[in-house]
């Protein structure tokens, strides 16, 4: 069977498509660019403006109340050195990384992939039902999801009820292992996104590649590791990058479920930043912490970006 | 042209009008703010409550009747407590957005004075009829470190012990309870624990999850019953190494060690107060609660947790000092009042509004509608006030032995350090001495070594 042959021309049209944007670029005149000016102005005003302002703020002792509010002065990098020498800051960094690893990189990512793989084979009714449930968790507002999961984990909540049925004593996860509880909540809420990304990517893998591999005698495991996984790599990198960035900035879910406690045991960086900037009114310091969080996100993105071009070379 | 009469405007005209309106309306909105003959009043709008709005509207009527050339604009700031402070501070920081009169919490007022948001009101206070009516503690709370008065105090709340009479009966304790020392409270709690009652003996808000409640209703109600204080008003320094701090933590440690309270996990549940008010107390599952005057609102007629029997079932006791030393009992108070921002456009008009709002009648009506404790002797003397709620007289009398928090800019952070010390002894992560030493280090870190001093004994 020459099933592979007609496939190539199918991917062929990519080339002329690539050339086209360049063509438009060549003909890009001032007249054509004019309609973009309002958009550019808005972007500068509402995106670049605040970013530059916050860069400036991070080097001052600006506060909402108290002395720093009456006269704001330039303090150099002391906000950053204060953060880097503060035990609570590092506690938050570790928790943020832990939370991102458990809930995004491992939880959402693997569960999303597994669900997408299973759904490929499921019949339409089951697949519709599962998609609906998973997506329902995703489209719920963060506040509602946070409250639902709080009642699930809280003392005497539904988790204790379920465990009670099989004779396991009540757990107080929100108290004993809050970071695990909020990670679970984030997996519950965010898996749909990964599932959708992987479902789309799996759909794009031509079925006949798998078929011919099967004919050559490759078992399901071999087909998965040698065909599905390599072809999924761009999707993997994209998905990992997006959910990592989303998870780094999760705030409402944790704020509602634990408030960062007990004893800062679930105080990730966004919650630490909120406490400093709004509970203590230290805007300058809070902004510096926000920039450090941005750096962590940027570093993670760079790692994932390096995965992408390698894949394109193949 | 057959129809010259008034028809619907054509599309072009319609567009012109809409575009024009879109440009002009925001400008118009700005210019209405700028009217110098309008006094703008900023206040907190939380939930569906209208008590503040009603009071300020009534005050506006009194004011405009006396000053026909002036008008009043109410500026509701829709926010919960902490967000109200932040939003209000952001508004006050600019002359374009600042109101002329602001309803402020004494808790945040000193920080706003430090930020330069507020004007001193000494000149007006001198001529104000009611300054002498304001209780001493409240007058002090509205006086900043620089000795100037920055607001006209209006309301407050006080704290005491609530106890359940059925639980007490089961434990063989008296139906009218008047503890005179910390030991009396511990004894009663132990009696409840040893009795057949299933109720948890005692609850004191503790730990970070309870936020300011833990510091104010919990820790400070203990600490101010010792001879120690958080802050020395005379030297203007924060106090370290205080015996009272260790003693207060030791009491907490004892309560948890002897299991005279709910499990630690429930103490760290940020929503525990809801279940205390809605189920635990009404169902007799808690013996003694240290809490604030407003909690009986949860059981008032028309509220979701309506519980008319509470006046028979719940007793009130003043919080004793540690060993019953003078003045015997104490309370912590927090209060709200009216202030004038730095960017106020007409200070005399603003003060005239404050005078109208703080008249005896307007203040009385507000206190009754809002179910709060007044800081004014003239209002407290009114029969309508004394009778509007069963517990109002008890809580008003407490003001005689009231303390206010050292509500300086650093206080929110110091308060968080207190909550961390509480949490350390609750979970036995540190003994009281170690937790107090950690607190000392944290405070030094927050305010700087030049602003602390060792307790002098």
XYZ file of C-alpha atoms in Angstrom:
771
model
C 0.000 0.000 0.000
C 1.366 3.319 -0.961
C -0.607 5.224 1.633
C 2.324 7.422 2.466
C 2.746 8.747 -1.058
C -0.372 10.899 -1.358
C 0.281 12.269 2.073
C 3.321 14.274 1.009
C 1.567 16.473 -1.517
C -1.016 17.111 1.192
C 1.610 18.793 3.352
C 3.154 20.408 0.288
C 0.996 23.563 0.080
C 2.660 24.824 3.235
C 5.458 26.265 1.157
C 3.613 28.686 -1.072
C 1.648 29.744 2.014
C 4.857 30.617 3.763
C 5.983 32.771 0.911
C 2.799 34.795 0.885
C 3.260 36.859 4.054
C 6.602 37.969 2.687
C 4.819 39.168 -0.447
C 2.470 41.280 1.598
C 5.415 42.660 3.518
C 7.008 43.842 0.319
C 3.975 45.786 -0.645
C 3.486 47.209 2.815
C 3.248 50.942 2.290
C 2.594 53.730 4.761
C -0.961 53.886 3.491
C -1.477 50.238 4.292
C 0.144 50.571 7.706
C -2.007 53.540 8.698
C -4.938 51.492 10.026
C -2.513 49.807 12.417
C -1.531 53.080 14.081
C -4.495 53.234 16.510
C -3.798 49.669 17.585
C -0.122 50.444 18.070
C -0.926 53.564 20.089
C -3.350 51.612 22.298
C -0.782 48.872 22.824
C 1.856 51.371 23.874
C -0.585 53.209 26.144
C -2.173 50.265 27.874
C 0.507 47.546 27.652
C 3.922 49.121 27.384
C 2.948 52.065 29.601
C 2.089 50.017 32.697
C 5.068 47.723 32.110
C 7.468 50.671 32.033
C 5.696 52.227 35.009
C 6.024 49.015 37.025
C 9.696 48.737 36.078
C 10.111 52.218 37.483
C 8.062 51.410 40.612
C 10.166 48.369 41.448
C 13.132 50.631 42.134
C 11.274 52.936 44.537
C 9.815 52.639 48.045
C 6.354 53.603 46.769
C 3.644 52.636 49.255
C -0.135 52.992 49.388
C -0.080 54.300 52.943
C 2.429 55.463 55.498
C 5.708 57.233 54.832
C 6.414 55.728 51.417
C 3.190 57.299 50.168
C 3.979 60.880 51.192
C 7.413 61.002 49.592
C 8.467 58.255 47.249
C 12.168 57.930 46.709
C 14.469 55.917 44.504
C 15.946 53.006 46.448
C 18.041 51.305 43.781
C 17.955 47.522 43.769
C 17.195 47.254 47.475
C 13.686 45.891 46.829
C 15.267 43.045 44.904
C 17.999 42.371 47.465
C 15.366 42.514 50.231
C 13.325 39.906 48.403
C 16.308 37.689 47.687
C 17.361 37.702 51.335
C 13.834 37.157 52.698
C 13.054 33.623 53.855
C 9.360 34.077 53.097
C 10.172 35.020 49.511
C 12.213 31.852 48.980
C 9.521 29.803 50.673
C 7.132 31.203 48.041
C 9.551 30.507 45.190
C 9.893 26.869 46.229
C 6.140 26.501 46.642
C 5.489 28.153 43.270
C 7.852 25.757 41.516
C 6.408 22.794 43.405
C 2.867 23.878 42.582
C 3.738 24.320 38.909
C 5.535 20.972 38.710
C 2.833 18.965 40.484
C -0.230 20.591 39.025
C 0.850 21.670 35.520
C 3.887 19.779 34.261
C 2.855 16.462 35.781
C -0.853 16.666 36.592
C -2.562 18.661 33.854
C -0.099 17.647 31.191
C -0.133 13.865 31.714
C -3.804 13.634 32.599
C -4.713 15.792 29.600
C -2.645 13.551 27.305
C -4.126 10.381 28.778
C -7.671 11.681 28.405
C -6.997 12.779 24.819
C -5.587 9.328 23.958
C -8.506 7.521 25.559
C -11.036 9.763 23.885
C -9.616 8.961 20.474
C -10.859 5.426 20.910
C -14.023 6.114 22.888
C -17.417 6.084 21.247
C -19.076 9.416 20.592
C -21.475 9.337 23.556
C -18.777 8.625 26.122
C -16.394 11.079 24.551
C -19.085 13.780 24.565
C -19.871 13.095 28.230
C -16.218 13.215 29.301
C -15.487 16.338 27.274
C -18.481 18.059 28.847
C -17.405 17.207 32.408
C -13.778 18.193 31.918
C -14.614 21.396 30.087
C -17.223 22.306 32.695
C -14.430 22.387 35.284
C -12.454 24.610 32.956
C -15.129 27.180 32.152
C -16.213 27.612 35.766
C -15.071 30.987 37.062
C -11.943 30.641 39.189
C -13.755 31.932 42.256
C -16.518 29.355 41.928
C -14.028 26.538 41.302
C -12.010 27.648 44.338
C -15.057 27.613 46.559
C -16.225 24.213 45.231
C -12.855 22.649 45.959
C -12.675 24.334 49.330
C -15.933 22.607 50.296
C -14.576 19.376 48.808
C -11.421 19.395 50.966
C -12.739 21.191 54.057
C -13.228 19.333 57.308
C -16.448 17.350 56.986
C -16.497 18.100 53.242
C -17.291 15.739 50.406
C -13.788 14.194 50.345
C -14.179 13.083 53.953
C -17.634 11.769 53.069
C -16.293 9.638 50.210
C -13.324 8.389 52.251
C -15.695 7.581 55.102
C -17.603 5.189 52.854
C -14.515 3.023 52.475
C -13.525 3.366 56.098
C -10.662 5.868 55.753
C -10.598 8.453 58.564
C -11.206 12.139 57.669
C -8.265 13.930 56.039
C -7.421 17.539 56.709
C -5.475 18.155 53.515
C -6.148 21.909 53.543
C -4.394 21.969 56.885
C -1.798 19.192 56.691
C -0.738 19.402 53.027
C -2.277 22.573 51.585
C 0.014 22.712 48.561
C -1.131 19.222 47.563
C -4.774 20.227 47.932
C -4.417 23.362 45.813
C -2.339 21.447 43.241
C -5.085 18.870 42.947
C -7.596 21.693 42.523
C -5.525 23.199 39.735
C -5.258 19.827 37.976
C -9.018 19.436 38.235
C -9.553 22.862 36.800
C -6.862 23.023 34.127
C -6.789 19.523 32.608
C -9.386 20.427 29.997
C -7.010 22.859 28.351
C -4.277 20.226 27.880
C -6.839 17.684 26.773
C -8.094 20.005 24.052
C -4.570 20.810 22.852
C -3.661 17.117 22.653
C -6.963 16.083 21.086
C -6.367 18.586 18.312
C -2.762 17.433 17.857
C -3.732 13.770 17.829
C -6.402 14.520 15.258
C -3.755 15.984 12.996
C -1.658 12.796 13.039
C -2.580 10.973 9.849
C -4.323 7.711 10.639
C -2.598 5.828 7.846
C 0.826 6.338 9.431
C -0.393 4.428 12.436
C -2.054 1.862 10.207
C 1.059 1.107 8.214
C 3.135 0.899 11.370
C 0.638 -1.594 12.712
C 0.962 -3.593 9.505
C 4.711 -3.602 9.926
C 4.083 -5.274 13.247
C 4.473 -2.389 15.727
C 2.452 -2.916 18.915
C 0.406 -0.124 20.550
C 3.250 0.801 22.904
C 5.797 0.944 20.105
C 3.462 3.007 17.935
C 2.926 5.400 20.832
C 6.628 5.908 21.582
C 7.856 5.918 17.991
C 5.051 7.691 16.156
C 2.519 9.451 18.368
C 4.955 10.939 20.862
C 7.473 12.356 18.349
C 4.681 13.834 16.264
C 3.157 15.329 19.408
C 6.340 17.111 20.427
C 5.421 20.559 19.116
C 2.066 20.269 20.889
C 3.819 19.080 24.054
C 6.140 22.065 24.073
C 3.342 24.533 23.349
C 1.047 23.020 25.937
C 3.750 22.875 28.596
C 4.735 26.469 28.005
C 1.169 27.761 28.156
C 0.097 25.819 31.239
C 3.343 26.638 33.038
C 2.760 30.343 32.505
C -0.897 30.008 33.500
C -0.036 28.084 36.638
C 2.736 30.429 37.758
C 0.153 33.177 38.011
C -2.704 31.241 39.647
C -4.042 33.425 42.432
C -7.803 33.209 43.021
C -7.931 29.451 43.425
C -5.308 29.394 46.203
C -6.499 32.628 47.775
C -9.983 31.215 48.223
C -9.016 27.703 49.285
C -6.274 28.449 51.817
C -5.426 32.149 51.692
C -1.796 31.020 51.408
C -1.812 29.326 54.794
C -1.638 27.702 57.152
C 1.691 29.179 58.157
C 2.548 30.193 54.539
C 2.521 26.537 53.500
C 0.618 27.350 50.309
C 1.744 30.947 49.820
C 2.931 30.927 46.224
C 4.583 34.013 44.723
C 1.378 35.705 43.507
C -0.064 35.430 47.037
C 3.165 36.661 48.608
C 3.150 39.591 46.215
C -0.483 40.388 47.032
C 0.234 40.315 50.765
C 3.185 42.676 50.427
C 1.559 45.090 47.979
C -1.990 45.269 49.274
C -2.100 43.955 52.855
C 1.067 45.834 53.801
C 0.737 48.576 51.189
C 4.328 48.128 49.895
C 3.715 48.765 46.190
C 7.370 49.141 45.222
C 8.415 45.903 46.878
C 5.374 44.060 45.535
C 6.215 45.185 42.004
C 9.798 43.994 42.401
C 8.477 40.572 43.417
C 6.168 40.613 40.394
C 9.153 41.259 38.129
C 11.041 38.358 39.701
C 8.007 36.160 39.014
C 8.110 37.405 35.433
C 11.762 36.317 35.241
C 10.882 32.820 36.420
C 8.192 32.631 33.751
C 10.603 33.890 31.108
C 13.226 31.322 32.115
C 10.660 28.525 31.895
C 9.526 29.746 28.465
C 13.109 29.749 27.180
C 13.516 26.134 28.222
C 10.350 25.136 26.384
C 11.232 27.248 23.333
C 14.450 25.294 22.986
C 12.341 22.162 22.622
C 10.520 23.620 19.632
C 13.173 24.354 16.974
C 14.809 20.982 17.548
C 11.549 19.430 16.569
C 11.210 21.546 13.473
C 14.596 20.379 12.223
C 13.366 16.815 11.872
C -40.075 65.374 -0.406
C -43.382 64.242 0.907
C -42.758 63.970 4.603
C -41.174 67.148 5.922
C -42.698 66.654 9.363
C -40.818 65.409 12.365
C -39.533 61.995 11.410
C -36.881 59.816 12.953
C -33.422 61.379 12.515
C -31.493 59.840 9.632
C -28.547 57.574 10.191
C -25.971 60.294 9.700
C -27.527 62.595 12.304
C -27.849 59.693 14.701
C -24.166 58.873 14.316
C -23.207 62.492 14.812
C -25.198 62.725 18.023
C -23.830 59.475 19.404
C -20.261 60.360 18.565
C -20.719 63.807 20.060
C -22.222 62.380 23.203
C -19.421 59.851 23.522
C -16.886 62.654 23.492
C -18.783 65.124 25.646
C -20.241 62.852 28.337
C -16.980 61.815 29.984
C -15.883 65.449 29.967
C -19.159 66.474 31.517
C -18.729 63.845 34.191
C -15.324 65.296 35.018
C -16.521 68.845 35.203
C -19.384 67.989 37.556
C -16.731 66.728 39.965
C -15.000 70.046 39.857
C -17.957 72.098 41.114
C -16.487 73.849 44.142
C -19.905 74.363 45.686
C -20.395 70.598 45.942
C -19.105 68.674 48.928
C -18.160 65.120 47.931
C -18.425 62.428 50.595
C -16.648 59.075 50.131
C -17.938 56.071 52.081
C -17.845 52.296 51.939
C -20.650 50.481 50.147
C -20.516 46.837 51.145
C -23.151 44.258 50.227
C -26.726 45.468 50.260
C -26.349 47.597 53.391
C -27.641 51.163 53.167
C -27.095 52.357 56.759
C -24.125 54.540 55.887
C -25.824 55.923 52.815
C -29.000 56.673 54.771
C -27.066 58.455 57.487
C -25.069 60.544 55.012
C -28.177 61.364 52.949
C -30.017 62.517 56.059
C -26.950 64.543 57.040
C -26.843 66.055 53.545
C -30.421 67.282 54.012
C -29.563 68.915 57.333
C -26.478 70.445 55.754
C -28.075 71.864 52.600
C -30.941 73.311 54.626
C -28.408 75.336 56.608
C -26.189 76.095 53.579
C -28.537 76.708 50.625
C -25.698 77.595 48.229
C -23.980 74.231 48.642
C -24.834 70.726 47.565
C -23.639 67.261 48.547
C -22.526 64.400 46.323
C -22.224 60.941 47.863
C -19.383 58.836 46.436
C -19.933 55.182 47.366
C -16.782 53.065 47.146
C -17.953 49.531 46.511
C -15.508 47.288 48.365
C -14.906 45.011 51.311
C -12.880 46.395 54.185
C -9.268 46.050 53.019
C -10.127 46.977 49.456
C -11.997 50.026 50.725
C -8.816 51.277 52.387
C -6.788 50.754 49.226
C -9.317 52.276 46.822
C -9.904 55.214 49.103
C -6.173 55.847 49.480
C -5.702 55.759 45.729
C -8.525 58.300 45.314
C -7.177 60.569 48.058
C -3.724 60.592 46.516
C -4.826 62.774 43.602
C -6.548 66.187 43.669
C -8.598 65.152 40.642
C -10.238 62.198 42.377
C -10.151 63.050 46.068
C -13.392 63.478 47.999
C -13.888 66.374 50.424
C -14.985 64.236 53.369
C -14.044 60.587 53.911
C -15.448 57.998 56.287
C -12.313 56.448 57.812
C -11.422 53.574 60.116
C -9.140 54.604 62.982
C -7.241 51.412 62.138
C -5.946 52.941 58.899
C -6.167 56.648 59.744
C -2.669 57.034 61.207
C -1.178 55.407 58.118
C -3.086 57.871 55.964
C -1.811 60.733 58.111
C 1.708 59.375 57.564
C 1.041 59.318 53.839
C -0.005 62.967 53.937
C -3.549 62.229 52.753
C -5.384 63.974 55.619
C -5.684 67.472 57.078
C -5.380 68.216 60.804
C -8.719 69.418 62.156
C -7.666 71.036 65.460
C -9.093 74.460 64.586
C -12.520 72.980 63.861
C -12.420 70.542 66.778
C -12.006 73.500 69.170
C -15.376 74.876 68.140
C -17.103 71.504 67.799
C -19.921 70.999 70.312
C -19.306 67.272 70.675
C -15.554 66.784 71.174
C -16.184 66.721 74.918
C -18.824 64.020 74.396
C -16.363 61.641 72.732
C -14.930 59.012 75.102
C -11.269 59.421 75.976
C -9.955 56.297 74.239
C -11.624 57.343 71.018
C -10.297 60.904 71.227
C -6.825 59.413 71.569
C -7.384 57.067 68.644
C -8.128 60.004 66.359
C -5.094 61.969 67.547
C -1.945 61.252 65.554
C 1.628 61.007 66.794
C 2.143 64.689 65.928
C -0.475 65.639 68.531
C -3.020 66.876 65.981
C -6.581 65.578 65.739
C -7.442 64.222 62.309
C -11.069 63.200 62.512
C -14.444 63.360 64.192
C -15.022 59.934 65.830
C -18.443 58.429 65.282
C -18.790 54.669 65.892
C -16.919 51.858 67.557
C -17.090 48.227 68.569
C -15.933 46.531 71.762
C -15.015 42.979 72.760
C -15.989 40.606 75.545
C -16.715 36.989 76.460
C -19.898 35.324 75.203
C -20.931 32.187 77.089
C -23.680 29.623 76.532
C -25.928 29.214 79.554
C -27.011 25.631 78.707
C -23.410 24.491 78.424
C -22.610 26.207 81.712
C -25.559 24.512 83.410
C -24.413 21.089 82.218
C -20.952 21.786 83.613
C -22.356 22.979 86.936
C -21.203 26.550 86.337
C -23.217 29.598 87.447
C -25.783 31.060 85.064
C -24.367 34.532 85.653
C -20.646 34.333 85.157
C -18.160 37.045 86.066
C -14.590 35.811 85.666
C -12.050 37.991 87.462
C -8.806 36.507 86.103
C -7.430 34.291 83.337
C -7.508 31.403 85.828
C -11.271 31.798 86.223
C -11.662 31.396 82.453
C -9.417 28.321 82.399
C -11.307 26.781 85.321
C -14.646 27.242 83.597
C -13.220 25.753 80.386
C -11.861 22.743 82.281
C -15.209 22.239 83.988
C -16.920 22.155 80.589
C -14.348 19.694 79.265
C -14.843 17.376 82.267
C -18.627 17.562 82.063
C -20.901 15.431 79.891
C -21.349 18.349 77.533
C -20.198 17.747 73.970
C -19.446 21.422 73.542
C -15.935 22.690 72.893
C -15.098 24.677 76.039
C -13.468 27.850 74.717
C -12.656 29.599 71.441
C -10.183 32.431 70.983
C -9.444 33.475 67.383
C -5.796 32.548 66.734
C -3.394 32.179 63.845
C -2.838 33.770 60.463
C -5.916 32.321 58.807
C -8.089 34.464 61.094
C -6.194 37.615 60.153
C -6.795 40.735 62.202
C -9.490 38.936 64.228
C -6.746 36.785 65.758
C -4.668 39.831 66.679
C -7.471 42.000 67.995
C -10.226 39.757 69.413
C -7.637 37.159 70.360
C -4.112 38.135 71.259
C -4.519 41.805 72.178
C -7.473 41.059 74.459
C -4.980 38.951 76.404
C -1.907 41.171 76.130
C -3.655 44.369 77.239
C -4.812 42.446 80.326
C -1.166 42.209 81.366
C 1.027 45.202 82.115
C 2.764 44.896 78.741
C 1.906 46.814 75.588
C 2.777 46.474 71.924
C 3.960 50.054 71.554
C 5.225 52.692 73.949
C 3.297 55.896 73.212
C 5.757 58.058 75.159
C 9.006 56.948 73.583
C 7.280 56.117 70.262
C 8.992 52.760 70.055
C 7.727 49.198 69.622
C 8.181 47.047 72.706
C 10.280 43.872 72.574
C 10.986 41.151 75.123
C 7.750 41.720 76.966
C 6.624 39.368 79.719
C 2.975 39.932 78.823
C 3.653 38.699 75.296
C 5.104 35.430 76.604
C 2.290 35.089 79.170
C -0.389 35.565 76.515
C 1.219 32.953 74.281
C 1.553 30.615 77.272
C -2.163 30.881 77.959
C -2.879 30.000 74.333
C -0.450 27.079 74.485
C -2.207 25.780 77.592
C -5.619 25.978 75.921
C -4.414 23.882 73.004
C -2.338 21.490 75.107
C -5.224 20.705 77.450
C -7.593 20.521 74.465
C -9.847 23.185 75.918
C -10.695 24.386 72.405
C -11.484 23.151 68.889
C -8.785 21.234 66.948
C -5.992 23.333 65.417
C -7.225 22.477 61.924
C -10.530 24.218 62.641
C -8.732 27.216 64.098
C -6.862 27.556 60.812
C -10.025 27.365 58.709
C -10.557 30.932 57.471
C -14.317 30.379 57.437
C -14.655 29.034 60.982
C -16.372 32.163 62.302
C -19.335 31.494 60.001
C -19.969 28.090 61.564
C -19.396 29.428 65.072
C -22.106 32.062 64.640
C -24.537 30.064 62.536
C -24.388 26.633 64.189
C -21.960 26.134 67.064
C -23.312 28.781 69.410
C -27.018 28.414 68.560
C -26.739 24.625 68.923
C -24.806 24.839 72.184
C -21.620 23.334 70.782
C -19.347 26.029 72.178
C -19.097 27.125 75.819
C -17.146 30.386 75.768
C -16.239 32.694 72.875
C -14.043 35.782 72.976
C -15.457 38.053 70.281
C -16.795 41.480 69.300
C -20.004 43.378 70.036
C -21.369 43.070 66.517
C -21.731 39.281 66.385
C -25.254 39.358 67.848
C -26.334 40.923 64.525
C -26.120 37.390 63.135
C -29.057 36.404 65.342
C -31.136 39.572 64.998
C -34.644 39.527 63.593
C -34.671 39.317 59.809
C -31.079 38.049 59.504
C -30.418 34.638 57.907
C -29.430 33.126 61.260
C -32.397 34.527 63.173
C -32.280 33.228 66.745
C -34.591 35.177 69.035
C -33.723 33.055 72.084
C -30.134 34.234 72.096
C -30.831 36.837 74.775
C -31.735 34.028 77.189
C -29.147 31.491 76.051
C -26.073 33.678 75.665
C -24.512 35.466 78.617
C -22.011 38.307 78.380
C -18.977 38.707 80.612
C -16.292 41.370 80.618
C -12.798 40.163 79.756
C -10.774 40.161 82.992
C -7.164 41.265 83.272
C -4.613 38.495 83.865
C -4.700 38.381 87.669
C -7.621 40.720 88.113
C -5.295 43.693 88.560
C -6.602 47.212 87.903
C -8.733 48.155 86.104
C -10.136 44.616 86.472
C -11.486 44.270 82.977
C -10.552 45.540 79.528
C -11.616 45.699 75.933
C -10.083 46.573 72.586
C -11.984 49.084 70.486
C -11.841 50.070 66.860
C -13.729 52.994 65.487
C -14.772 54.938 62.431
C -15.113 58.666 61.973
C -15.188 61.467 59.410
C -11.974 63.001 58.117
C -11.000 65.678 55.592
C -8.480 64.727 52.865
C -5.516 66.917 51.984
C -7.003 67.598 48.535
C -10.349 68.817 49.883
C -11.497 71.850 47.850
C -13.398 73.750 50.545
C -12.408 72.819 54.074
C -15.005 74.999 55.786
C -17.839 73.500 53.771
C -16.477 70.009 54.455
C -16.329 70.678 58.187
C -19.840 72.143 58.105
C -21.000 68.844 56.618
C -19.218 66.892 59.358
C -20.930 69.027 61.991
C -24.306 68.292 60.440
C -23.574 64.567 60.230
C -22.406 64.386 63.837
C -25.384 66.193 65.348
C -26.903 64.245 68.216
C -30.039 63.325 66.229
C -28.206 62.194 63.086
C -25.688 60.221 65.130
C -28.419 58.598 67.212
C -30.420 57.530 64.161
C -27.286 56.110 62.558
C -26.228 54.178 65.681
C -29.653 52.541 65.975
C -30.013 51.730 62.272
C -26.447 50.448 62.030
C -26.598 48.513 65.318
C -23.265 49.869 66.517
C -21.730 51.212 69.712
C -21.522 54.991 69.897
C -18.408 56.772 71.124
C -20.460 59.786 72.197
C -21.806 60.359 75.698
C -24.673 62.533 74.437
C -25.877 59.723 72.155
C -25.322 57.026 74.794
C -27.452 59.025 77.245
C -30.506 58.805 74.988
C -33.147 56.313 76.059
C -33.769 55.198 72.451
C -30.092 54.255 72.179
C -29.957 52.314 75.445
C -32.983 50.286 74.477
C -32.424 49.577 70.813
C -30.707 46.235 71.404
C -30.378 43.955 74.439
C -26.590 44.119 74.653
C -25.917 47.716 73.683
C -25.599 49.084 77.200
C -23.170 46.344 78.225
C -20.896 46.979 75.258
C -21.107 50.776 75.554
C -20.066 50.620 79.215
C -16.976 48.654 78.213
C -15.589 51.770 76.513
C -14.473 53.032 79.924
C -11.657 50.468 79.880
C -11.003 50.439 76.136
C -7.675 50.399 74.305
C -7.064 51.128 70.644
C -4.467 49.337 68.567
C -1.241 51.170 67.761
C -2.580 51.719 64.241
C 0.679 52.996 62.797
C 1.739 52.281 59.205
C 3.754 49.252 60.374
C 0.851 47.783 62.346
C -0.553 45.463 59.653
C 2.834 43.768 59.367
C 3.342 43.657 63.128
C -0.121 42.166 63.408
C 0.843 39.443 60.925
C 3.914 38.707 63.055
C 1.643 38.336 66.109
C -0.542 35.882 64.184
C 2.544 33.885 63.222
C 3.662 33.726 66.856
C 0.181 32.487 67.800
C 0.282 29.876 65.069
C 3.680 28.642 66.242
C 2.455 27.939 69.777
C -0.897 26.561 68.612
C 0.760 23.877 66.546
C 3.560 23.476 69.122
C 6.153 24.401 66.490
C 7.767 26.656 69.100
C 7.390 27.242 72.824
C 6.022 30.646 73.911
C 9.489 32.050 74.675
C 10.879 31.051 71.297
C 7.769 32.335 69.484
C 8.041 35.656 71.337
C 11.719 35.910 70.413
C 10.851 35.251 66.762
C 8.221 37.988 67.003
C 10.833 40.391 68.415
C 13.140 39.640 65.499
C 10.312 40.095 62.994
C 9.294 43.461 64.482
C 12.883 44.706 64.467
C 12.999 43.711 60.837
C 9.752 45.550 60.038
C 10.284 48.874 61.828
C 14.086 48.986 62.062
C 16.315 48.628 65.130
C 16.046 52.356 65.909
C 12.297 52.077 66.502
C 12.258 49.286 69.091
C 13.068 49.058 72.798
C 13.259 46.350 75.416
C 10.415 46.319 77.916
C 11.339 48.178 81.094
C 10.235 46.313 84.169
